Short mmCIF file of C-alpha atoms in Angstrom, two decimals:
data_model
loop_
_atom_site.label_atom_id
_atom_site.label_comp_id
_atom_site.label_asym_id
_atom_site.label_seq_id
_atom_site.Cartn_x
_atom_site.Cartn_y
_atom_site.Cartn_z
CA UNK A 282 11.15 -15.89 -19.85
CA UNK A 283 15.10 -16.31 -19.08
CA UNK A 284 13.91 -15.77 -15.19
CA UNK A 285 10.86 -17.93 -14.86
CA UNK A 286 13.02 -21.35 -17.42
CA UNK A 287 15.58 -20.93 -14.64
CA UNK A 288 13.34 -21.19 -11.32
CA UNK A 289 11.79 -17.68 -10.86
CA UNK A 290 8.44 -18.45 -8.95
CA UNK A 291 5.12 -17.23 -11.63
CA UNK A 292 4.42 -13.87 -9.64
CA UNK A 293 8.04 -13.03 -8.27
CA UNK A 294 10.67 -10.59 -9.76
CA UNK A 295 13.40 -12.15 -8.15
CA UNK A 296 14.81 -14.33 -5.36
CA UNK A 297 17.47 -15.75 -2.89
CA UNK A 298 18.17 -19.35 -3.55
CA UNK A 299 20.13 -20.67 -0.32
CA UNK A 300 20.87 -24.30 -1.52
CA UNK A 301 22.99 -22.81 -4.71
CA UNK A 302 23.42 -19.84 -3.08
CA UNK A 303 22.60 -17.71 -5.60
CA UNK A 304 20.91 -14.40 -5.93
CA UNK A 305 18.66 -14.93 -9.24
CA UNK A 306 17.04 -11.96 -11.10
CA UNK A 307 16.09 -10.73 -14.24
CA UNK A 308 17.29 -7.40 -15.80
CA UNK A 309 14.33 -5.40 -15.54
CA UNK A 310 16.25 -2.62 -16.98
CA UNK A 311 13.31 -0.16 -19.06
CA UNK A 312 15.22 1.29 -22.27
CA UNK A 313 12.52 3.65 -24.33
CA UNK A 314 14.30 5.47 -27.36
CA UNK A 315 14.69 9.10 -26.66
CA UNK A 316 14.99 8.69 -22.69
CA UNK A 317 17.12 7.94 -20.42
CA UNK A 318 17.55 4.35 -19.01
CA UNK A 319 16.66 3.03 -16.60
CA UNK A 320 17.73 0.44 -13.79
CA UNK A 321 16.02 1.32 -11.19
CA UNK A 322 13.63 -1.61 -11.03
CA UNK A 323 16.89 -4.23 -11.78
CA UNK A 324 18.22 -2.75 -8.09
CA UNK A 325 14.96 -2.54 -6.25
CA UNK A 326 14.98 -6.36 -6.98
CA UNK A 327 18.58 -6.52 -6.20
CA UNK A 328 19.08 -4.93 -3.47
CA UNK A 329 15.59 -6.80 -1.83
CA UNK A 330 16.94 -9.69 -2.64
CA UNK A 331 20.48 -9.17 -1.00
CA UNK A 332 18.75 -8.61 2.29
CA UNK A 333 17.57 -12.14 2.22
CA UNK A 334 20.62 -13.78 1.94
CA UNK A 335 22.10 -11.70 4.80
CA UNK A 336 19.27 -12.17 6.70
CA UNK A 337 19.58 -15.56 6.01
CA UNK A 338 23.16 -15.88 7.10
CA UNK A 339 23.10 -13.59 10.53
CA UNK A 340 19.73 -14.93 11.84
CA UNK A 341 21.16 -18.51 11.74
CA UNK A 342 19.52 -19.96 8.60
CA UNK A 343 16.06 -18.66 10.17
CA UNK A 344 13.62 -16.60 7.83
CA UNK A 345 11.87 -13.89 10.27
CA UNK A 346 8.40 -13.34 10.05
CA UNK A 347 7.41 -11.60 6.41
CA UNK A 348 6.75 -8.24 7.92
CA UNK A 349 10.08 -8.30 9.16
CA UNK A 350 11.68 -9.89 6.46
CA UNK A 351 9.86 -8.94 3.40
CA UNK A 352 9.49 -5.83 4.80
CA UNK A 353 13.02 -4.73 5.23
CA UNK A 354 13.94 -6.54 2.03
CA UNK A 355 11.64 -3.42 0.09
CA UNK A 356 12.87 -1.30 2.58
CA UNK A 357 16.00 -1.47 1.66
CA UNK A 358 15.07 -1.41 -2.44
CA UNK A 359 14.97 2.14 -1.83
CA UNK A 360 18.25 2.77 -0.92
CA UNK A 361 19.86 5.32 -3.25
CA UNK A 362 23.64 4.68 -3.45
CA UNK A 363 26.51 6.97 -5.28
CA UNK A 364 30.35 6.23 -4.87
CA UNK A 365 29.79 2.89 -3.09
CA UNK A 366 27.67 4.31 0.23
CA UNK A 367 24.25 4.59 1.08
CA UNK A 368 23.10 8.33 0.50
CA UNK A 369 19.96 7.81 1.92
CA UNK A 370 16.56 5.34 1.84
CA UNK A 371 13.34 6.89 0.64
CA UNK A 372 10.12 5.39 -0.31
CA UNK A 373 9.57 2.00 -2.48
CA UNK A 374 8.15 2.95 -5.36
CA UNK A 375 6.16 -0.41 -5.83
CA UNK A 376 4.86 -0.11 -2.70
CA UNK A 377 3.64 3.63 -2.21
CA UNK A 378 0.24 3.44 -3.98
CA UNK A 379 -1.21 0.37 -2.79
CA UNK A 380 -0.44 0.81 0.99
CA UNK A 381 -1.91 4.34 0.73
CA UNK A 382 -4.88 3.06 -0.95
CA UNK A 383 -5.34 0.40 1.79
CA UNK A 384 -5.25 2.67 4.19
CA UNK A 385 -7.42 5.60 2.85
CA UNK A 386 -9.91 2.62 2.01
CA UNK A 387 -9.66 0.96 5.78
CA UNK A 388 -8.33 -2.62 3.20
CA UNK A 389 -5.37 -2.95 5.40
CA UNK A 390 -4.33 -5.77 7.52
CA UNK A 391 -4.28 -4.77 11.54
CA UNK A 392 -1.24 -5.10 13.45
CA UNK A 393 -2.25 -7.10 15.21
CA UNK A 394 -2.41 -9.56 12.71
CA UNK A 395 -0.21 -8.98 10.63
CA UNK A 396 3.04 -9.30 12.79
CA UNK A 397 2.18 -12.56 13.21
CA UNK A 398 1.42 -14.28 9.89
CA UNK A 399 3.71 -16.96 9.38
CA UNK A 400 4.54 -16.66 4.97
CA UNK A 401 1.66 -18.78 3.69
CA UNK A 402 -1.16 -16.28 4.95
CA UNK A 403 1.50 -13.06 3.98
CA UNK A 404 1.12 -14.81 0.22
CA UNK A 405 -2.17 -15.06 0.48
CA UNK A 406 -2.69 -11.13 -0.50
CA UNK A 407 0.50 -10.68 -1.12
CA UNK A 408 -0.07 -7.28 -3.06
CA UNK A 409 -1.33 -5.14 -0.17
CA UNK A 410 0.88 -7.81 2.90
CA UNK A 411 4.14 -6.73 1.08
CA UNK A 412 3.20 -3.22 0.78
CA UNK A 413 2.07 -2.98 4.73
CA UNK A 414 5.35 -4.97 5.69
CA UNK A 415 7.24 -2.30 3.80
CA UNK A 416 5.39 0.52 5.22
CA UNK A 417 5.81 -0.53 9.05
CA UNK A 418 9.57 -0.74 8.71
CA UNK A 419 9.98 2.04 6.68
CA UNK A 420 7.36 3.99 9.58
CA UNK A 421 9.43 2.22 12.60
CA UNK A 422 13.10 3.39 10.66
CA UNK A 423 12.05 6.61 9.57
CA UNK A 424 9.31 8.87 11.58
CA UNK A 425 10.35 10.75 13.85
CA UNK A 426 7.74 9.80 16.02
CA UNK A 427 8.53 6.30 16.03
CA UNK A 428 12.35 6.87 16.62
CA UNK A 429 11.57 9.46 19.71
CA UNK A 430 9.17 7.21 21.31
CA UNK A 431 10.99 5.00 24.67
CA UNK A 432 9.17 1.81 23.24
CA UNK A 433 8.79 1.71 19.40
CA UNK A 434 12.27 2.64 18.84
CA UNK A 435 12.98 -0.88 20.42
CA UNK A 436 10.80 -3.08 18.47
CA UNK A 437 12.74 -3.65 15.44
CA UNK A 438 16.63 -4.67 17.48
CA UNK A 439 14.33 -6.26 19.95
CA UNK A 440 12.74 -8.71 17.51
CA UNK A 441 15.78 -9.35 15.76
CA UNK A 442 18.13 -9.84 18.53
CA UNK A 443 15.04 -11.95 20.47
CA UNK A 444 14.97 -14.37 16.84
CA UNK A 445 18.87 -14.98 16.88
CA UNK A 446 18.64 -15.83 20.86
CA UNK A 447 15.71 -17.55 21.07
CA UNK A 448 16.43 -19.71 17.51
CA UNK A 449 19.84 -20.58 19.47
CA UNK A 450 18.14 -21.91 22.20
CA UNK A 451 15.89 -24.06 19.90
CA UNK A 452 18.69 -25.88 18.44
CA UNK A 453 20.62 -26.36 21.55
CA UNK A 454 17.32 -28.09 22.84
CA UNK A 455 16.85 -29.60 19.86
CA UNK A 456 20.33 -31.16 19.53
CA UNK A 457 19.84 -32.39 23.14
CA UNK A 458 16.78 -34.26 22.44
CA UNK A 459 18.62 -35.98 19.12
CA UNK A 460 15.89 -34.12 17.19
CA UNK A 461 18.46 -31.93 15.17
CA UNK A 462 17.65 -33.57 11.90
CA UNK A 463 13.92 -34.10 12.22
CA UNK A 464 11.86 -31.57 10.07
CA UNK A 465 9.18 -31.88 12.40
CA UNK A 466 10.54 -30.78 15.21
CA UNK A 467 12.46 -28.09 13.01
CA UNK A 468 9.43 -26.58 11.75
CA UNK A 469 7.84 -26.42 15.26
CA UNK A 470 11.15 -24.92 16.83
CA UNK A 471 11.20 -22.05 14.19
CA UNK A 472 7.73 -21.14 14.88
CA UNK A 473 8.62 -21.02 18.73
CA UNK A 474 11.94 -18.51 18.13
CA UNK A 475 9.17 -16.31 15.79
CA UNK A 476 6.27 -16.25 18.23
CA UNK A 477 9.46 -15.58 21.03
CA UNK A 478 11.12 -12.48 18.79
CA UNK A 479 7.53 -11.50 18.40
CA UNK A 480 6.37 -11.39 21.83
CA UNK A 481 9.44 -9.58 22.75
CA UNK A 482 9.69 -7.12 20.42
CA UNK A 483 5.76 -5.65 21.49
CA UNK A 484 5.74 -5.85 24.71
CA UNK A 485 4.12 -3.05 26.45
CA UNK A 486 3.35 -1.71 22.62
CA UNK A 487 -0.27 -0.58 22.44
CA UNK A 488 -1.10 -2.19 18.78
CA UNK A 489 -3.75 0.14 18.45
CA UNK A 490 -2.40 3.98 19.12
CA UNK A 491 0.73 2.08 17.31
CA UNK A 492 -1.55 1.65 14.31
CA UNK A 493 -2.83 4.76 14.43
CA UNK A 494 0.03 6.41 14.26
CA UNK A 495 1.86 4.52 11.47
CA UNK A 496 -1.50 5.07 9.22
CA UNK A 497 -1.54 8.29 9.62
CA UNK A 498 2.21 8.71 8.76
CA UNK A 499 1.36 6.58 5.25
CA UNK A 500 -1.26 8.74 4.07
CA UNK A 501 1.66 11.77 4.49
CA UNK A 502 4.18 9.40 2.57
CA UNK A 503 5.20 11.06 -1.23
CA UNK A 504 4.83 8.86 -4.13
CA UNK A 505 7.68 8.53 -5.99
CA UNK A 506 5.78 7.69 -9.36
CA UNK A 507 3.81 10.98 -9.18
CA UNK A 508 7.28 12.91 -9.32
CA UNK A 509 8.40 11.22 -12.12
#
């Protein structure tokens, strides 16, 4: 109730408020007598979260296309840290079941599709969108597949490092045509560094045997919540 008096979104567990600056989240810390705590749920939040502001920062004050963004934010909830470093990241426990049902059920979104929703259709099913976003970046970061093949291995630095460029370029052009401070031409300029990363990042990718691949490497992911 704390959360939601103080700005939370109705639907969101937590998020990165760039005008203030401020990362805003509730404790979602479970305490059940007889058992252990715990705060894993506070840091999935967290550390999701923190990825947006850095993104936020290093891409210029550009958000990325949900997939990419949303996606990296959960991937990065299941980071599991001990003496200050990243042991290693594993599955996203909120995301596991639902992706795997999509899949199994053929509900998913293509990729086709997909890598290109701007955030209004991503919140549009926003239950399965942010598990698929998860499970492509955790598929493109993690299978050993992905990392061995001469093109997918590219498409993640490629996107980003085509948004940072190409959003640079926008507001060089922008600034040249006095159009620095118009919204208009701000919206239409972010949309043109997206569709650029975009482009860039699956070129030469065949969506399809892509696809394939990554659903097949779902179905094989382990659910944390059945080992618990």
């Amino acid at each position: 109730a704390e959360y939601h008096s103080y700005g939370g979104p109705p639907g969101s567990a937590g998020y990165w408020y760039d005008v203030t600056e401020e990362l805003v989240l509730p404790d979602a810390t479970v305490r059940k007598k007889g058992e252990k705590t715990d705060k894993s749920n506070t840091f999935i939040i967290l550390y999701h979260e923190a990825f947006h502001q850095y993104i936020h920062y290093s891409a210029g004050k550009l958000s990325p296309h949900s997939w990419f963004n949303e996606g990296y934010g959960d991937f990065f909830s299941g980071a599991d840290i001990s003496g200050g470093k990243v042991k290693k990241i594993g599955p996203n426990p909120w995301r596991v079941a639902t992706i795997k049902s999509a899949v199994e059920k053929r509900k998913h979104v293509p990729l086709v599709d997909i890598i290109r929703y701007e955030q209004r259709d991503y919140y549009r099913n926003a239950g399965l969108c942010y598990a698929e976003g998860w499970s492509i970046i955790y598929f493109l970061n993690t299978s050993r597949e992905a990392q061995r093949h001469e093109v997918w291995s590219q498409i993640l630095p490629t996107y980003f490092e085509t948004l940072k460029s190409a959003w640079a370029e926008q507001l060089l052009r922008l600034e040249g045509e006095g159009k620095a401070e118009d919204e208009t031409a701000l919206l239409a300029a972010r949309k043109e560094a997206r569709d650029a990363a975009v482009d860039a990042a699956f070129e030469g990718v065949d969506l399809w045997e892509l696809q394939k691949a990554w659903m097949d490497f779902v179905m094989e992911i382990p659910d944390p919540k059945e080992r618990r």
